[in-house]
Short mmCIF file of C-alpha atoms and ligand atoms in Angstrom, two decimals:
data_model
loop_
_atom_site.label_atom_id
_atom_site.label_comp_id
_atom_site.label_asym_id
_atom_site.label_seq_id
_atom_site.Cartn_x
_atom_site.Cartn_y
_atom_site.Cartn_z
CA MET A 1 -7.71 -105.57 4.66
CA GLY A 2 -5.71 -106.09 8.13
CA LYS A 3 -1.85 -106.14 7.19
CA LYS A 4 -0.42 -102.67 7.66
CA ILE A 5 2.13 -101.97 4.43
CA ASP A 6 4.47 -99.75 4.59
CA ILE A 7 4.47 -98.49 1.30
CA GLU A 8 4.36 -94.85 -0.02
CA TRP A 9 2.58 -96.14 -3.22
CA SER A 10 2.61 -93.36 -5.24
CA LYS A 11 6.14 -93.34 -5.37
CA LEU A 12 6.54 -96.90 -6.79
CA GLY A 13 8.31 -97.86 -9.80
CA PHE A 14 8.75 -101.36 -11.71
CA ASN A 15 11.04 -103.03 -9.05
CA TYR A 16 10.86 -106.45 -7.33
CA ILE A 17 8.95 -106.62 -3.80
CA LYS A 18 8.88 -109.71 -2.01
CA THR A 19 4.57 -109.46 -1.26
CA ASP A 20 3.91 -113.10 1.48
CA PHE A 21 2.77 -115.40 -0.69
CA ARG A 22 3.07 -117.57 -4.11
CA TYR A 23 1.66 -119.98 -6.05
CA ILE A 24 3.17 -123.06 -7.14
CA SER A 25 2.35 -126.51 -8.96
CA VAL A 26 4.02 -129.10 -9.99
CA TRP A 27 3.58 -131.16 -13.59
CA LYS A 28 5.19 -134.57 -13.15
CA ASP A 29 4.13 -137.81 -14.64
CA GLY A 30 1.82 -136.57 -17.07
CA LYS A 31 -0.50 -134.45 -14.70
CA TRP A 32 -0.33 -131.39 -13.10
CA ASP A 33 -1.05 -131.35 -9.23
CA ASP A 34 -3.64 -129.83 -7.67
CA GLY A 35 -1.30 -126.67 -6.56
CA LYS A 36 -0.63 -124.70 -2.72
CA LEU A 37 0.44 -121.05 -1.24
CA THR A 38 4.02 -120.41 -0.73
CA GLU A 39 5.77 -118.17 1.46
CA ASP A 40 8.96 -119.15 0.81
CA ASN A 41 10.25 -117.28 -2.70
CA THR A 42 12.71 -119.59 -4.48
CA LEU A 43 12.32 -122.79 -6.02
CA HIS A 44 15.07 -125.23 -6.01
CA ILE A 45 15.71 -127.13 -9.15
CA SER A 46 17.70 -129.27 -10.70
CA GLU A 47 21.21 -128.16 -12.05
CA SER A 48 20.54 -130.22 -15.21
CA SER A 49 16.54 -127.83 -16.04
CA PRO A 50 15.69 -127.35 -19.20
CA VAL A 51 14.47 -123.70 -18.31
CA LEU A 52 18.25 -123.00 -17.20
CA HIS A 53 20.54 -124.53 -20.12
CA TYR A 54 17.91 -123.83 -23.32
CA GLY A 55 15.46 -121.45 -22.19
CA GLN A 56 12.08 -123.73 -22.22
CA SER A 57 10.16 -120.98 -20.27
CA SER A 58 7.54 -118.98 -20.23
CA PHE A 59 6.15 -115.83 -18.84
CA GLU A 60 2.97 -113.33 -18.41
CA GLY A 61 2.53 -110.29 -16.91
CA LEU A 62 -1.05 -109.10 -15.94
CA LYS A 63 -1.98 -106.78 -13.04
CA ALA A 64 -5.01 -107.03 -9.98
CA TYR A 65 -6.60 -102.80 -10.28
CA ARG A 66 -8.29 -101.83 -7.09
CA THR A 67 -11.74 -100.07 -7.95
CA LYS A 68 -13.24 -96.53 -6.07
CA GLU A 69 -15.54 -98.87 -3.83
CA GLY A 70 -12.29 -100.89 -2.67
CA LYS A 71 -13.39 -104.11 -4.91
CA VAL A 72 -10.34 -105.95 -6.52
CA GLN A 73 -10.27 -106.66 -10.23
CA LEU A 74 -8.00 -108.62 -12.97
CA PHE A 75 -8.03 -107.24 -16.66
CA ARG A 76 -8.83 -110.32 -19.36
CA PRO A 77 -6.51 -112.94 -17.62
CA ASN A 78 -7.80 -115.11 -19.79
CA ARG A 79 -6.25 -113.73 -22.60
CA ASN A 80 -2.78 -114.01 -20.47
CA ALA A 81 -3.80 -117.91 -20.43
CA ALA A 82 -4.41 -118.51 -23.72
CA ARG A 83 -1.36 -116.72 -24.55
CA MET A 84 0.45 -118.67 -21.90
CA ASN A 85 -0.64 -122.07 -23.84
CA ASP A 86 0.40 -120.54 -27.07
CA SER A 87 3.89 -120.31 -25.98
CA CYS A 88 4.12 -123.53 -24.37
CA ASP A 89 2.63 -125.33 -27.25
CA LYS A 90 5.61 -123.78 -29.11
CA LEU A 91 8.34 -125.09 -26.60
CA LEU A 92 6.70 -128.25 -25.73
CA MET A 93 5.42 -127.50 -22.43
CA PRO A 94 2.10 -129.15 -20.99
CA ARG A 95 -0.72 -126.66 -21.34
CA ILE A 96 -2.69 -125.22 -18.34
CA PRO A 97 -6.03 -125.55 -18.06
CA GLU A 98 -7.59 -121.86 -18.39
CA GLU A 99 -9.19 -122.48 -14.99
CA LYS A 100 -6.53 -123.36 -13.28
CA PHE A 101 -4.60 -120.40 -15.14
CA VAL A 102 -6.88 -118.03 -13.13
CA ASP A 103 -7.73 -119.24 -10.08
CA ALA A 104 -3.77 -119.57 -9.10
CA VAL A 105 -3.85 -115.75 -10.17
CA LYS A 106 -7.46 -115.12 -8.28
CA GLN A 107 -5.21 -117.18 -5.53
CA VAL A 108 -2.25 -115.08 -5.24
CA VAL A 109 -4.04 -111.89 -5.52
CA LYS A 110 -6.07 -112.53 -2.31
CA ALA A 111 -3.29 -113.96 -0.32
CA ASN A 112 -1.15 -110.79 -0.90
CA ILE A 113 -4.32 -108.62 -0.76
CA ASP A 114 -2.63 -105.92 1.01
CA TYR A 115 -0.53 -105.23 -1.29
CA VAL A 116 -2.82 -104.02 -3.69
CA PRO A 117 -2.17 -100.75 -3.84
CA PRO A 118 -4.98 -98.09 -3.16
CA TYR A 119 -7.47 -96.66 -5.61
CA GLY A 120 -5.90 -93.46 -6.73
CA THR A 121 -2.14 -94.02 -6.33
CA GLY A 122 -1.01 -94.59 -9.70
CA ALA A 123 0.15 -98.10 -8.29
CA THR A 124 -0.95 -100.99 -9.31
CA LEU A 125 -0.49 -105.46 -8.08
CA TYR A 126 1.72 -106.99 -11.11
CA ILE A 127 0.88 -110.74 -11.49
CA ARG A 128 3.80 -112.62 -12.97
CA PRO A 129 2.90 -116.04 -14.07
CA ILE A 130 5.41 -118.35 -15.33
CA ILE A 131 6.21 -121.98 -16.32
CA MET A 132 9.30 -123.66 -16.35
CA GLY A 133 11.08 -127.01 -17.79
CA VAL A 134 13.00 -129.09 -14.61
CA GLY A 135 14.26 -131.95 -13.49
CA ASP A 136 17.36 -134.36 -14.86
CA ASN A 137 17.64 -133.61 -18.06
CA ILE A 138 21.24 -132.80 -20.19
CA GLY A 139 20.20 -133.56 -24.33
CA VAL A 140 18.10 -130.66 -26.00
CA LYS A 141 15.09 -132.02 -25.20
CA PRO A 142 11.92 -130.83 -23.40
CA ALA A 143 11.80 -131.35 -19.73
CA SER A 144 10.51 -134.07 -17.97
CA GLU A 145 8.94 -132.10 -14.78
CA TYR A 146 7.62 -128.84 -15.12
CA ILE A 147 6.78 -125.69 -12.68
CA PHE A 148 4.16 -123.22 -13.14
CA THR A 149 4.64 -120.63 -10.30
CA VAL A 150 2.44 -116.58 -9.65
CA PHE A 151 3.91 -114.12 -7.43
CA CYS A 152 2.66 -110.73 -7.16
CA MET A 153 4.17 -107.23 -6.25
CA PRO A 154 2.70 -104.13 -6.40
CA VAL A 155 4.42 -100.93 -9.04
CA GLY A 156 4.14 -97.56 -10.49
CA PRO A 157 5.15 -96.74 -14.00
CA TYR A 158 7.17 -99.18 -16.03
CA PHE A 159 8.71 -96.08 -18.46
CA SER A 160 9.42 -93.23 -16.21
CA GLY A 161 6.57 -91.06 -15.57
CA GLY A 162 3.55 -92.45 -16.45
CA LEU A 163 2.05 -90.46 -19.37
CA LYS A 164 5.07 -88.32 -20.08
CA PRO A 165 5.57 -88.58 -23.04
CA CYS A 166 9.52 -90.68 -23.78
CA ASN A 167 11.86 -90.55 -26.26
CA PHE A 168 12.87 -94.21 -28.18
CA VAL A 169 15.78 -95.09 -30.73
CA VAL A 170 15.41 -97.04 -33.43
CA GLN A 171 18.07 -99.64 -33.65
CA ASP A 172 18.69 -101.46 -36.26
CA GLU A 173 21.48 -103.23 -36.12
CA PHE A 174 19.72 -105.76 -32.82
CA ASP A 175 16.35 -108.21 -33.70
CA ARG A 176 15.11 -109.34 -30.83
CA ALA A 177 13.54 -112.64 -32.51
CA ALA A 178 13.66 -114.10 -35.98
CA PRO A 179 10.62 -113.99 -38.69
CA TYR A 180 9.32 -117.58 -37.77
CA GLY A 181 10.85 -117.63 -34.77
CA THR A 182 9.35 -117.24 -31.27
CA GLY A 183 8.69 -113.80 -31.33
CA LYS A 184 5.38 -113.73 -30.86
CA GLN A 185 5.35 -116.49 -27.72
CA LYS A 186 6.42 -114.70 -24.07
CA VAL A 187 9.41 -116.87 -23.76
CA GLY A 188 12.34 -116.07 -21.58
CA GLY A 189 14.82 -116.19 -24.64
CA ASN A 190 13.02 -112.93 -26.28
CA TYR A 191 14.34 -111.23 -23.22
CA ALA A 192 17.37 -112.39 -23.17
CA ALA A 193 18.21 -111.21 -26.56
CA SER A 194 16.74 -108.06 -25.85
CA LEU A 195 19.00 -106.74 -23.25
CA GLN A 196 21.85 -105.75 -25.74
CA ALA A 197 19.76 -102.91 -27.29
CA HIS A 198 18.00 -101.59 -24.43
CA ALA A 199 21.19 -101.06 -22.98
CA LYS A 200 22.22 -99.43 -25.62
CA ALA A 201 19.55 -97.34 -25.75
CA ALA A 202 19.12 -96.64 -22.32
CA ALA A 203 23.00 -95.50 -22.53
CA GLY A 204 21.85 -93.01 -25.02
CA GLY A 205 18.80 -92.08 -23.07
CA TYR A 206 16.55 -93.88 -24.40
CA ALA A 207 13.51 -95.72 -22.99
CA ASP A 208 14.24 -98.22 -24.85
CA CYS A 209 14.95 -99.53 -28.48
CA ILE A 210 12.32 -99.82 -30.86
CA TYR A 211 13.00 -103.08 -33.60
CA LEU A 212 11.87 -103.18 -37.04
CA ASP A 213 10.81 -106.41 -38.67
CA PRO A 214 14.05 -108.91 -38.76
CA ALA A 215 12.66 -110.01 -42.26
CA THR A 216 13.18 -106.24 -44.35
CA HIS A 217 13.99 -103.92 -41.46
CA THR A 218 12.11 -101.22 -43.17
CA LYS A 219 8.49 -101.69 -40.41
CA ILE A 220 8.33 -101.13 -36.42
CA ASP A 221 7.97 -104.06 -35.48
CA GLU A 222 8.03 -103.16 -31.27
CA VAL A 223 9.08 -100.77 -28.64
CA GLY A 224 11.19 -102.46 -26.65
CA ALA A 225 8.92 -104.40 -23.75
CA ALA A 226 5.58 -103.07 -25.47
CA ASN A 227 3.74 -102.77 -28.57
CA PHE A 228 3.27 -99.61 -30.89
CA ILE A 229 0.22 -97.23 -31.58
CA GLY A 230 0.21 -94.54 -34.09
CA ILE A 231 -2.94 -91.96 -34.49
CA THR A 232 -2.32 -91.04 -37.78
CA LYS A 233 -2.77 -87.49 -39.28
CA ASN A 234 -6.34 -88.77 -40.57
CA ASN A 235 -7.33 -89.56 -37.05
CA GLU A 236 -7.00 -93.45 -38.19
CA PHE A 237 -5.76 -96.22 -34.85
CA VAL A 238 -3.00 -98.11 -36.49
CA THR A 239 -0.74 -100.69 -35.09
CA PRO A 240 1.69 -103.03 -36.51
CA ASN A 241 0.72 -106.44 -38.05
CA SER A 242 4.34 -108.80 -38.11
CA SER A 243 4.55 -112.24 -37.32
CA SER A 244 7.31 -111.44 -35.22
CA ILE A 245 5.63 -109.16 -32.04
CA LEU A 246 3.62 -110.46 -29.00
CA PRO A 247 0.35 -110.17 -29.62
CA SER A 248 -0.51 -107.62 -26.75
CA ILE A 249 -3.79 -107.82 -24.86
CA THR A 250 -3.29 -103.79 -24.07
CA LYS A 251 -3.02 -103.43 -27.93
CA TYR A 252 -6.02 -105.62 -29.34
CA SER A 253 -8.42 -103.84 -26.39
CA LEU A 254 -6.82 -100.66 -27.21
CA LEU A 255 -7.98 -101.39 -30.71
CA TYR A 256 -11.66 -102.65 -29.55
CA ILE A 257 -11.53 -99.29 -27.61
CA ALA A 258 -10.36 -97.29 -30.51
CA GLU A 259 -13.28 -98.47 -32.48
CA HIS A 260 -15.67 -98.63 -30.14
CA TYR A 261 -15.73 -96.04 -27.67
CA LEU A 262 -14.00 -93.50 -29.74
CA LYS A 263 -15.74 -94.38 -33.14
CA MET A 264 -12.10 -94.37 -34.77
CA PRO A 265 -11.36 -96.42 -37.96
CA VAL A 266 -8.35 -98.79 -36.83
CA TYR A 267 -5.88 -100.85 -39.09
CA GLU A 268 -3.51 -103.30 -38.11
CA ARG A 269 -1.40 -103.08 -40.70
CA GLU A 270 2.65 -102.35 -41.86
CA VAL A 271 4.08 -99.38 -40.30
CA PHE A 272 6.88 -98.33 -42.40
CA VAL A 273 10.04 -96.78 -40.47
CA ASP A 274 10.99 -93.95 -43.10
CA LYS A 275 7.04 -93.09 -43.20
CA LEU A 276 6.82 -92.87 -39.19
CA ASP A 277 5.90 -88.56 -39.94
CA GLU A 278 2.64 -90.13 -41.00
CA PHE A 279 1.56 -90.03 -37.18
CA LYS A 280 0.41 -87.19 -35.22
CA GLU A 281 0.09 -88.62 -31.93
CA ALA A 282 2.30 -92.07 -30.93
CA GLY A 283 2.47 -94.40 -28.12
CA ALA A 284 4.20 -97.97 -26.83
CA CYS A 285 1.79 -99.97 -24.62
CA GLY A 286 2.03 -102.99 -23.02
CA THR A 287 0.21 -104.60 -19.24
CA ALA A 288 3.33 -102.78 -17.98
CA ALA A 289 3.56 -99.52 -20.17
CA VAL A 290 -0.26 -99.04 -19.87
CA ILE A 291 0.35 -96.35 -22.92
CA THR A 292 3.09 -94.81 -22.78
CA PRO A 293 3.11 -91.84 -24.90
CA ILE A 294 6.02 -92.03 -27.43
CA GLY A 295 7.37 -87.88 -27.09
CA ALA A 296 10.35 -89.10 -30.31
CA ILE A 297 12.13 -91.53 -31.83
CA ASP A 298 14.96 -91.56 -33.50
CA TYR A 299 16.19 -93.02 -36.55
CA LYS A 300 19.70 -93.06 -38.58
CA GLY A 301 19.86 -88.64 -37.58
CA LYS A 302 16.38 -88.16 -38.23
CA ARG A 303 14.23 -87.52 -35.32
CA TYR A 304 10.11 -87.59 -35.60
CA VAL A 305 8.37 -86.06 -33.44
CA PHE A 306 4.75 -86.63 -32.07
CA HIS A 307 2.53 -84.36 -30.62
CA SER A 308 5.30 -83.09 -28.31
CA GLU A 309 8.04 -84.61 -25.69
CA THR A 310 6.82 -82.84 -22.80
CA GLU A 311 3.02 -83.18 -23.27
CA VAL A 312 0.39 -86.19 -24.13
CA GLY A 313 -1.35 -85.70 -26.94
CA PRO A 314 -5.12 -85.35 -26.84
CA THR A 315 -6.31 -89.18 -28.77
CA ILE A 316 -3.64 -90.85 -26.63
CA LYS A 317 -4.90 -89.33 -23.72
CA LYS A 318 -8.63 -90.45 -24.44
CA LEU A 319 -7.28 -94.23 -25.13
CA TYR A 320 -5.27 -94.04 -21.98
CA ASP A 321 -8.43 -92.55 -19.84
CA ILE A 322 -10.71 -95.34 -21.16
CA LEU A 323 -8.64 -98.14 -20.83
CA TYR A 324 -7.78 -97.13 -17.56
CA GLY A 325 -10.99 -96.49 -16.61
CA ILE A 326 -11.69 -99.57 -17.77
CA GLN A 327 -9.26 -101.78 -15.66
CA LEU A 328 -9.96 -99.48 -12.57
CA GLY A 329 -13.96 -100.01 -12.91
CA ASP A 330 -14.91 -96.49 -13.35
CA VAL A 331 -15.36 -96.59 -17.11
CA GLU A 332 -17.97 -99.30 -18.79
CA ALA A 333 -15.93 -102.42 -19.64
CA PRO A 334 -17.32 -104.56 -22.73
CA GLU A 335 -18.42 -107.89 -21.39
CA GLY A 336 -15.91 -110.72 -19.99
CA TRP A 337 -12.90 -107.88 -19.61
CA ILE A 338 -13.90 -108.00 -16.44
CA TYR A 339 -13.30 -110.65 -13.31
CA GLU A 340 -13.85 -109.66 -9.74
CA VAL A 341 -11.18 -111.03 -7.22
CA GLU A 342 -12.65 -109.60 -3.85
N1 PLP B 401 5.31 -106.97 -26.41
C1 PLP B 401 6.01 -107.65 -25.47
C2 PLP B 401 8.16 -107.99 -26.43
C3 PLP B 401 6.19 -107.58 -24.35
O1 PLP B 401 7.10 -107.94 -23.40
C4 PLP B 401 4.97 -107.25 -23.39
C5 PLP B 401 4.56 -106.75 -22.20
O2 PLP B 401 3.77 -108.30 -21.44
C6 PLP B 401 3.95 -106.16 -24.66
C7 PLP B 401 4.51 -106.39 -25.89
C8 PLP B 401 2.43 -106.09 -24.30
O3 PLP B 401 1.66 -106.96 -24.33
P1 PLP B 401 0.35 -106.62 -23.03
O4 PLP B 401 -0.07 -106.40 -23.86
O5 PLP B 401 -0.35 -108.54 -23.26
O6 PLP B 401 1.09 -106.62 -21.73
C1 COI B 402 4.21 -106.82 -19.10
O1 COI B 402 4.28 -105.83 -19.80
O2 COI B 402 3.78 -107.35 -18.68
C2 COI B 402 5.86 -107.38 -19.53
O3 COI B 402 5.74 -108.61 -19.68
C3 COI B 402 7.12 -106.53 -19.84
C4 COI B 402 8.08 -106.15 -19.80
C5 COI B 402 8.07 -106.16 -17.73
C6 COI B 402 8.75 -107.49 -19.68
#
């Protein structure tokens, strides 16, 4: 600790802030270089880079947390490395060894350690790894060179009010992904495809749009850039299975927490949009979203309210407290979930 950072931590939203250092590594002639930290937050790439034309890129999102004792730790960065490598396989990009990925993340957090928000502020350090195809190219084919970069910034809640419920709308005139497309991978194009749907939902006063499964439009797929979780009236934890949703690390962590910490029956299964009243509580989960309680979902003129539009429900609150408690070091973590940085 040294540099004084002039940020009101508890007022942060989810916005870009330039921190001091980022990591960059280049893949050329069949191999990754050693990578280095740089203060330059711009990239200088060929106008013919496949990332610019054909969207050959993938990103990840993970966070660093400051504990009560002042230590800094990461939550399951190995899972982000594995998911980025799955995206690399899908888009024919070179894999990044897990050790290189985790080392790059640690280097960036250490180099920007004063930007890791203090414990108890509700803010965390969001880390954004990206891989992209660059170099001279014009045909639709994989790039000849790649850049892997990692940057970070302190953030507050993604959806407006942390544990305050938000309302969402099902807009079945939009799909974010195709049944056998890239919905399971974290690739740039999925997010470009979601911008119009998000803008329409936001214009209607909603936090985001809920996507249905693209093949039948009968089942919940995703809640904007987060996965859906629901607590049934029988107190079961349910989350959709689908070939077109992002395998959320938070979702898999919550499946484990619900089963092992709260002793609930857990199911990854179909969630039919016309049966939403089977749930007494619901939430949107993800690294950025953490768990945002879903107050209500509007679908075809009907409003499904979960617990309350203003207060978080008791089970979602318990899940949140355990998950965030693990991330902050207040609750004992399952083996291998926490990586210490400093
Ligand atoms: N779904 C989408 C489309 C996302 O972009 C994200 C964010 O990463 C998630 C779900 C949640 O995934 P995770 O919990 O791994 O952050
Ligand atoms: C995340 O939760 O890390 C995301 O990537 C979601 C969004 C900011 C795109």
